[in-house]
Short mmCIF file of C-alpha atoms and ligand atoms in Angstrom, two decimals:
data_model
loop_
_atom_site.label_atom_id
_atom_site.label_comp_id
_atom_site.label_asym_id
_atom_site.label_seq_id
_atom_site.Cartn_x
_atom_site.Cartn_y
_atom_site.Cartn_z
CA MET A 66 43.37 -0.95 -8.52
CA SER A 67 46.51 -0.80 -6.47
CA LYS A 68 48.82 -3.76 -6.61
CA THR A 69 49.00 -6.20 -3.69
CA ILE A 70 52.78 -5.80 -3.67
CA ASP A 71 54.14 -2.33 -4.41
CA PRO A 72 56.88 -2.61 -7.07
CA ASP A 73 58.94 -0.15 -5.02
CA ILE A 74 60.43 -2.39 -2.33
CA ARG A 75 60.99 0.58 0.00
CA LYS A 76 57.28 1.27 0.06
CA ALA A 77 56.01 -2.30 -0.23
CA GLN A 78 54.12 -4.27 2.38
CA ALA A 79 54.99 -7.97 2.21
CA LEU A 80 52.65 -10.80 1.20
CA PRO A 81 49.34 -10.85 3.16
CA SER A 82 49.22 -13.81 5.50
CA SER A 83 46.09 -15.17 3.77
CA TYR A 84 48.39 -16.37 0.95
CA TYR A 85 49.90 -18.82 3.41
CA THR A 86 46.73 -19.83 5.21
CA ASP A 87 43.62 -19.54 3.03
CA PRO A 88 42.69 -22.85 1.32
CA GLU A 89 40.77 -21.08 -1.47
CA LYS A 90 43.70 -18.88 -2.36
CA PHE A 91 45.89 -21.96 -2.27
CA SER A 92 43.67 -23.77 -4.82
CA GLU A 93 43.52 -20.73 -7.10
CA ILE A 94 47.29 -20.40 -7.19
CA LYS A 95 47.84 -24.12 -7.56
CA HIS A 96 45.48 -24.13 -10.54
CA ARG A 97 47.85 -21.72 -12.32
CA PHE A 98 50.66 -24.28 -12.10
CA ARG A 99 49.43 -25.96 -15.30
CA LYS A 100 50.60 -22.91 -17.28
CA TYR A 101 54.24 -23.39 -16.31
CA TRP A 102 57.05 -25.73 -17.29
CA HIS A 103 57.98 -28.11 -14.50
CA PHE A 104 61.09 -30.20 -13.98
CA ALA A 105 60.37 -33.81 -14.93
CA ALA A 106 63.77 -35.52 -14.60
CA HIS A 107 67.35 -35.45 -15.81
CA LYS A 108 67.60 -37.73 -18.78
CA ASN A 109 70.31 -39.71 -17.00
CA GLN A 110 67.64 -40.92 -14.56
CA LEU A 111 66.46 -43.18 -17.37
CA VAL A 112 68.45 -45.93 -18.98
CA GLU A 113 67.80 -47.19 -22.53
CA SER A 114 64.20 -48.26 -23.16
CA SER A 115 62.54 -47.58 -19.86
CA SER A 116 59.91 -45.47 -18.20
CA ILE A 117 59.40 -43.73 -14.87
CA GLU A 118 56.33 -42.45 -13.21
CA LEU A 119 56.65 -38.76 -12.32
CA LYS A 120 54.77 -38.69 -9.03
CA HIS A 121 55.84 -35.17 -8.12
CA LEU A 122 54.48 -33.88 -11.45
CA GLU A 123 51.12 -35.48 -10.71
CA LYS A 124 50.98 -33.55 -7.44
CA LEU A 125 52.01 -30.31 -9.15
CA ILE A 126 49.63 -30.36 -12.12
CA ASP A 127 47.06 -33.01 -11.14
CA GLU A 128 47.95 -35.19 -14.08
CA PRO A 129 49.58 -38.65 -13.88
CA ILE A 130 52.54 -38.44 -16.26
CA MET A 131 55.45 -40.74 -16.97
CA MET A 132 58.68 -40.17 -18.82
CA THR A 133 59.81 -42.78 -21.33
CA ALA A 134 63.06 -43.21 -23.21
CA ASP A 135 63.93 -45.19 -26.30
CA ARG A 136 65.64 -43.26 -29.06
CA LYS A 137 63.66 -40.30 -27.90
CA ILE A 138 62.57 -38.94 -24.52
CA ARG A 139 58.86 -38.36 -24.04
CA CYS A 140 56.44 -37.31 -21.35
CA ILE A 141 53.21 -39.23 -21.80
CA SER A 142 50.04 -39.87 -19.89
CA ASN A 143 50.22 -42.67 -17.33
CA VAL A 144 46.48 -43.26 -17.56
CA CYS A 145 45.35 -46.37 -19.44
CA THR A 146 42.89 -45.55 -22.22
CA HIS A 147 40.76 -48.61 -21.37
CA ARG A 148 39.34 -47.96 -17.91
CA GLY A 149 41.81 -45.49 -16.49
CA MET A 150 44.20 -47.62 -14.45
CA LEU A 151 47.71 -46.20 -13.97
CA VAL A 152 50.02 -48.04 -16.34
CA VAL A 153 53.43 -47.69 -14.66
CA ASP A 154 53.99 -47.83 -10.93
CA GLY A 155 57.46 -46.54 -10.13
CA HIS A 156 60.02 -47.59 -12.70
CA CYS A 157 59.83 -50.04 -15.60
CA SER A 158 62.64 -51.19 -17.87
CA LYS A 159 60.78 -52.78 -20.76
CA THR A 160 60.33 -51.79 -24.38
CA THR A 161 56.55 -52.01 -24.10
CA LEU A 162 54.21 -50.87 -21.35
CA ARG A 163 51.56 -53.25 -20.16
CA CYS A 164 48.59 -52.11 -18.12
CA PRO A 165 48.38 -54.31 -15.01
CA TYR A 166 44.55 -54.24 -15.02
CA HIS A 167 43.50 -56.02 -18.26
CA GLY A 168 46.74 -56.24 -20.20
CA ARG A 169 46.48 -53.46 -22.78
CA THR A 170 49.95 -52.79 -24.16
CA PHE A 171 51.48 -49.58 -25.41
CA GLY A 172 54.74 -48.61 -27.08
CA LEU A 173 57.10 -46.23 -25.30
CA ASP A 174 55.74 -43.54 -27.63
CA GLY A 175 52.28 -44.10 -26.11
CA SER A 176 50.77 -45.86 -29.14
CA MET A 177 48.30 -48.65 -28.34
CA ARG A 178 49.78 -51.94 -29.52
CA ALA A 179 47.50 -54.73 -28.37
CA MET A 180 44.42 -55.45 -26.28
CA PRO A 181 43.02 -58.85 -25.35
CA GLU A 182 39.34 -59.68 -26.00
CA PHE A 183 38.77 -56.65 -28.25
CA GLU A 184 38.57 -58.47 -31.63
CA GLU A 185 34.88 -57.66 -32.05
CA VAL A 186 35.11 -54.03 -31.08
CA GLU A 187 34.27 -51.75 -33.98
CA ASP A 188 36.42 -48.79 -34.96
CA PHE A 189 39.22 -49.97 -32.74
CA PRO A 190 41.89 -48.88 -32.24
CA THR A 191 41.82 -45.17 -33.06
CA ASN A 192 44.27 -42.54 -31.90
CA LYS A 193 42.02 -42.04 -28.87
CA ASP A 194 43.35 -45.35 -27.60
CA ASP A 195 46.91 -44.04 -27.55
CA LEU A 196 48.40 -42.47 -24.44
CA ARG A 197 48.41 -38.69 -24.64
CA ASN A 198 51.76 -36.99 -25.25
CA PHE A 199 52.64 -33.86 -23.27
CA PRO A 200 54.91 -31.00 -24.35
CA ILE A 201 58.54 -31.51 -23.51
CA LEU A 202 61.57 -29.27 -23.32
CA ASP A 203 65.14 -30.52 -23.05
CA TRP A 204 67.72 -28.06 -21.69
CA LYS A 205 71.12 -29.74 -21.38
CA GLY A 206 69.53 -33.04 -20.37
CA LEU A 207 67.13 -31.48 -17.87
CA ILE A 208 63.67 -32.44 -19.09
CA PHE A 209 60.70 -30.18 -18.45
CA SER A 210 57.04 -30.83 -19.11
CA GLY A 211 53.61 -29.44 -18.31
CA ILE A 212 50.02 -29.24 -19.48
CA GLU A 213 49.95 -25.93 -21.36
CA PRO A 214 53.36 -24.51 -20.48
CA SER A 215 54.73 -21.29 -21.93
CA GLY A 216 57.23 -18.49 -21.35
CA PHE A 217 60.43 -20.15 -20.26
CA GLU A 218 62.82 -18.51 -22.72
CA SER A 219 64.19 -15.77 -20.50
CA SER A 220 64.96 -18.19 -17.66
CA LEU A 221 66.82 -20.54 -19.97
CA GLU A 222 68.71 -17.68 -21.61
CA GLU A 223 69.75 -16.42 -18.21
CA MET A 224 71.01 -19.86 -17.14
CA GLU A 225 72.72 -20.44 -20.47
CA ARG A 226 74.66 -17.19 -20.12
CA ARG A 227 75.73 -17.91 -16.57
CA VAL A 228 76.14 -21.66 -16.10
CA GLY A 229 75.82 -22.87 -19.69
CA TRP A 230 79.55 -23.71 -19.69
CA MET A 231 79.02 -26.59 -17.22
CA PRO A 232 78.62 -30.08 -18.75
CA ILE A 233 75.17 -30.48 -17.13
CA GLU A 234 74.10 -33.07 -19.69
CA THR A 235 76.78 -35.49 -18.47
CA PHE A 236 76.19 -35.05 -14.71
CA GLU A 237 75.61 -38.49 -13.23
CA TYR A 238 72.41 -39.32 -11.42
CA ASP A 239 73.20 -40.41 -7.85
CA ASN A 240 70.14 -41.94 -6.21
CA SER A 241 71.83 -42.00 -2.80
CA ARG A 242 71.16 -38.26 -2.80
CA ASN A 243 67.37 -38.69 -3.17
CA ARG A 244 65.37 -37.16 -0.33
CA SER A 245 61.70 -36.52 0.29
CA TYR A 246 60.46 -34.51 3.24
CA ASP A 247 56.90 -33.57 4.13
CA ILE A 248 56.79 -30.37 6.11
CA ASN A 249 53.95 -28.59 7.89
CA ALA A 250 54.12 -25.29 6.08
CA ASN A 251 52.78 -23.55 3.01
CA TRP A 252 54.96 -23.95 -0.07
CA ALA A 253 55.41 -20.20 -0.51
CA LEU A 254 57.01 -19.90 2.94
CA TYR A 255 59.58 -22.45 1.90
CA VAL A 256 60.26 -20.46 -1.28
CA ASP A 257 60.46 -17.16 0.67
CA ASN A 258 63.08 -18.66 2.91
CA TYR A 259 65.10 -19.95 -0.04
CA LEU A 260 65.10 -16.57 -1.75
CA GLU A 261 67.16 -14.66 0.77
CA GLY A 262 70.61 -15.10 2.25
CA PHE A 263 69.59 -12.72 5.03
CA HIS A 264 68.93 -15.60 7.44
CA ILE A 265 72.19 -17.47 6.78
CA PRO A 266 74.25 -15.99 9.67
CA PHE A 267 71.33 -16.57 12.08
CA VAL A 268 70.16 -20.00 11.00
CA HIS A 269 73.07 -21.76 9.26
CA LYS A 270 76.21 -21.36 11.34
CA ASP A 271 78.26 -23.89 9.33
CA LEU A 272 77.15 -22.67 5.93
CA ASN A 273 77.94 -19.14 7.07
CA ARG A 274 81.57 -20.14 7.55
CA ALA A 275 81.77 -21.29 3.92
CA LEU A 276 80.12 -18.20 2.41
CA ASP A 277 81.21 -14.57 2.29
CA TYR A 278 77.99 -12.98 3.56
CA ASP A 279 78.85 -9.41 2.54
CA ASN A 280 79.36 -10.42 -1.07
CA TYR A 281 76.28 -12.63 -1.42
CA GLN A 282 74.49 -11.53 -4.60
CA THR A 283 70.85 -11.63 -5.67
CA GLU A 284 69.79 -11.05 -9.26
CA LEU A 285 66.23 -10.96 -10.56
CA PHE A 286 65.04 -12.05 -13.97
CA ASP A 287 61.74 -12.74 -15.63
CA GLY A 288 60.22 -15.74 -13.83
CA GLY A 289 63.08 -16.38 -11.44
CA VAL A 290 65.90 -15.34 -9.13
CA LEU A 291 69.60 -16.16 -9.09
CA GLN A 292 71.58 -16.00 -5.87
CA ILE A 293 75.34 -16.29 -6.01
CA GLY A 294 77.24 -17.49 -2.97
CA ILE A 295 80.80 -16.21 -2.93
CA ALA A 296 83.20 -18.50 -1.07
CA ASN A 297 85.22 -17.58 1.97
CA GLU A 298 88.93 -18.18 1.61
CA GLY A 299 89.96 -21.81 1.37
CA GLU A 300 86.47 -23.11 0.47
CA SER A 301 85.72 -24.99 -2.76
CA THR A 302 84.87 -22.89 -5.80
CA PHE A 303 84.12 -23.29 -9.49
CA ASP A 304 86.87 -22.98 -12.03
CA ILE A 305 84.96 -20.51 -14.19
CA PRO A 306 86.17 -20.20 -17.79
CA GLU A 307 87.24 -16.85 -19.24
CA GLY A 308 84.48 -15.02 -21.01
CA SER A 309 81.87 -16.15 -18.51
CA PRO A 310 80.23 -13.22 -16.63
CA ASP A 311 81.65 -14.47 -13.31
CA SER A 312 85.13 -15.38 -14.44
CA GLY A 313 87.66 -14.39 -11.74
CA LEU A 314 85.07 -14.63 -8.94
CA ASP A 315 85.27 -17.23 -6.17
CA VAL A 316 81.80 -18.64 -6.67
CA ALA A 317 80.81 -21.38 -4.19
CA ALA A 318 77.23 -21.88 -5.41
CA TYR A 319 74.70 -20.70 -7.96
CA TYR A 320 71.20 -20.92 -6.53
CA TYR A 321 68.54 -20.67 -9.22
CA TRP A 322 64.87 -20.50 -8.39
CA LEU A 323 62.29 -20.69 -11.17
CA PHE A 324 58.62 -19.99 -10.49
CA PRO A 325 56.77 -21.67 -8.93
CA GLY A 326 58.91 -24.14 -7.01
CA LEU A 327 62.01 -25.32 -8.84
CA MET A 328 65.43 -24.83 -7.29
CA LEU A 329 68.56 -25.68 -9.26
CA ASN A 330 71.58 -25.48 -7.00
CA PHE A 331 74.91 -25.70 -8.77
CA TYR A 332 77.95 -26.55 -6.65
CA PRO A 333 81.48 -27.50 -7.68
CA TRP A 334 80.44 -31.16 -7.07
CA GLY A 335 77.38 -30.94 -9.36
CA LEU A 336 73.69 -30.12 -9.26
CA SER A 337 71.17 -30.50 -6.46
CA VAL A 338 67.60 -30.14 -7.70
CA ASN A 339 64.98 -29.24 -5.09
CA LEU A 340 61.33 -29.53 -5.99
CA VAL A 341 58.79 -27.71 -3.87
CA VAL A 342 55.52 -29.60 -4.18
CA PRO A 343 52.45 -28.11 -2.47
CA LEU A 344 50.26 -30.81 -0.89
CA SER A 345 47.74 -28.57 0.87
CA VAL A 346 47.60 -25.01 2.14
CA ASP A 347 49.82 -25.92 5.09
CA SER A 348 51.78 -28.94 3.96
CA THR A 349 54.50 -29.26 1.36
CA ARG A 350 56.73 -32.00 0.01
CA ILE A 351 60.37 -31.13 -0.63
CA ILE A 352 62.08 -33.50 -3.04
CA TYR A 353 65.83 -33.65 -3.66
CA ARG A 354 67.60 -35.12 -6.69
CA GLY A 355 71.38 -35.07 -7.03
CA PHE A 356 73.59 -35.16 -10.15
CA VAL A 357 77.32 -35.46 -9.69
CA TRP A 358 79.88 -33.71 -11.86
CA ASP A 359 83.12 -33.89 -9.84
CA LYS A 360 83.26 -36.35 -6.92
CA LYS A 361 86.29 -34.77 -5.30
CA PHE A 362 84.16 -31.79 -4.20
CA LEU A 363 81.44 -33.89 -2.56
CA GLY A 364 80.95 -33.06 1.12
CA LYS A 365 82.85 -29.79 0.83
CA GLY A 366 82.01 -26.08 0.97
CA ALA A 367 78.58 -24.48 0.61
CA GLY A 368 77.09 -27.64 -0.92
CA GLY A 369 78.76 -29.92 1.63
CA ASP A 370 76.17 -30.87 4.21
CA LEU A 371 72.82 -30.25 2.54
CA ASP A 372 70.88 -32.43 5.02
CA LYS A 373 71.92 -30.18 7.89
CA VAL A 374 71.05 -26.97 6.04
CA GLU A 375 67.71 -28.48 5.02
CA ALA A 376 66.83 -29.44 8.61
CA GLU A 377 67.68 -25.93 9.79
CA ASP A 378 65.48 -24.38 7.10
CA GLN A 379 62.54 -26.70 7.72
CA HIS A 380 62.57 -25.92 11.42
CA ILE A 381 62.35 -22.18 10.70
CA VAL A 382 59.70 -22.54 8.01
CA GLU A 383 57.41 -24.73 10.14
CA PHE A 384 57.61 -22.30 13.05
CA THR A 385 56.93 -19.41 10.68
CA GLN A 386 53.79 -21.18 9.43
CA ARG A 387 52.48 -21.15 13.00
CA GLY A 388 53.36 -17.47 13.25
CA VAL A 389 51.71 -16.31 10.03
CA SER A 390 48.57 -18.26 10.99
CA SER A 391 48.14 -16.19 14.14
CA ARG A 392 45.82 -13.21 14.54
CA SER A 393 48.82 -11.15 15.50
CA TYR A 394 50.38 -11.28 12.06
CA GLU A 395 49.00 -9.67 8.93
CA ARG A 396 51.97 -8.70 6.77
CA GLY A 397 55.48 -7.33 7.22
CA ARG A 398 57.93 -5.17 5.24
CA TYR A 399 61.00 -5.99 3.14
CA SER A 400 64.68 -5.21 3.56
CA PRO A 401 65.62 -3.37 0.33
CA THR A 402 69.18 -4.69 0.56
CA LYS A 403 68.51 -8.33 1.47
CA GLU A 404 64.99 -9.29 0.40
CA THR A 405 64.74 -8.33 -3.27
CA GLY A 406 64.32 -12.00 -4.24
CA VAL A 407 61.37 -12.48 -1.87
CA HIS A 408 59.80 -9.24 -3.12
CA HIS A 409 60.20 -10.41 -6.73
CA PHE A 410 58.56 -13.77 -5.95
CA HIS A 411 55.62 -12.08 -4.23
CA GLN A 412 55.08 -9.80 -7.23
CA ILE A 413 54.91 -12.83 -9.54
CA LEU A 414 52.63 -14.66 -7.13
CA THR A 415 50.13 -11.82 -6.87
CA SER A 416 50.19 -10.69 -10.51
S1 LIG B 58 42.37 -50.34 -17.45
FE1 LIG B 58 44.14 -50.79 -18.54
S2 LIG B 58 43.71 -52.61 -19.55
FE2 LIG B 58 41.89 -52.15 -18.51
FE1 LIG B 59 68.38 -21.46 4.56
#
């Protein structure tokens, strides 16, 4: 059977429009999300002995999960083992978790501690009364979780090699940078748009002044894409240590995308995490989290005015959703010089 996306970009037809418009295809793809690692939170989002509900994760993998911290960080089920109420709503800074429905209490490790009016219950408690623990992966303070996640090694190796020198673990959580936008477009259109710098001169006039368009780089790796924005003269750049693959280059931004919808954008001021959360075939939530490394670079260069860039992108993506939904559009072609990232994403999506 021939592949939906030809591996030779020069011959390939782009993604069929049904991927952006067909609710059944949407559900099928969304179902696969449980096999991937997803960003939960930076550990600095939690203070000592506390827990947060991970609402975005629930939307991504259909599982209410919270993250807790005491001496250890954990991702555990947020579903009470009594009658299924959600235990934590938002954020909770206590050393025990108490279900608001009938008062069952749990430790931050998920173990059932106490339950009123259960003295006469036989064989109680057992480990079935504890909150389920989910797999967890900690890369430099970025915590990932999932239901049955696998295959993340090559992405982490790639990031380690390139940006592993940054003190990501110490980046400070800045909740004034939190954003959440619901847009009327399929999640994959938002990802397509992210994965090419081709549109920058047309759509982002200010960003285009900060970046050197001709030297914009796109690199593919297993499960993801890295785009490197090279700065125009006078714009803020990283001070890249010797021995790093990009030492000597004027890098303004590292844009990492990891399948399906995680974007880790490193700027001289720190890290902007964008989460692409599909809500339905034609609606998507975009969530921003910001972690500051060096305040003096805030508001400058390629990572300066993210709200403006975001608004420009959303406008394009919503209009494109209307376009791909029309009878006049089936599928397009790729630019071999500018759309290798989009082509790579579509191959993963259809494999
Ligand atoms: S549902 Fe949690 S105590 Fe009853
Ligand atoms: Fe853009």
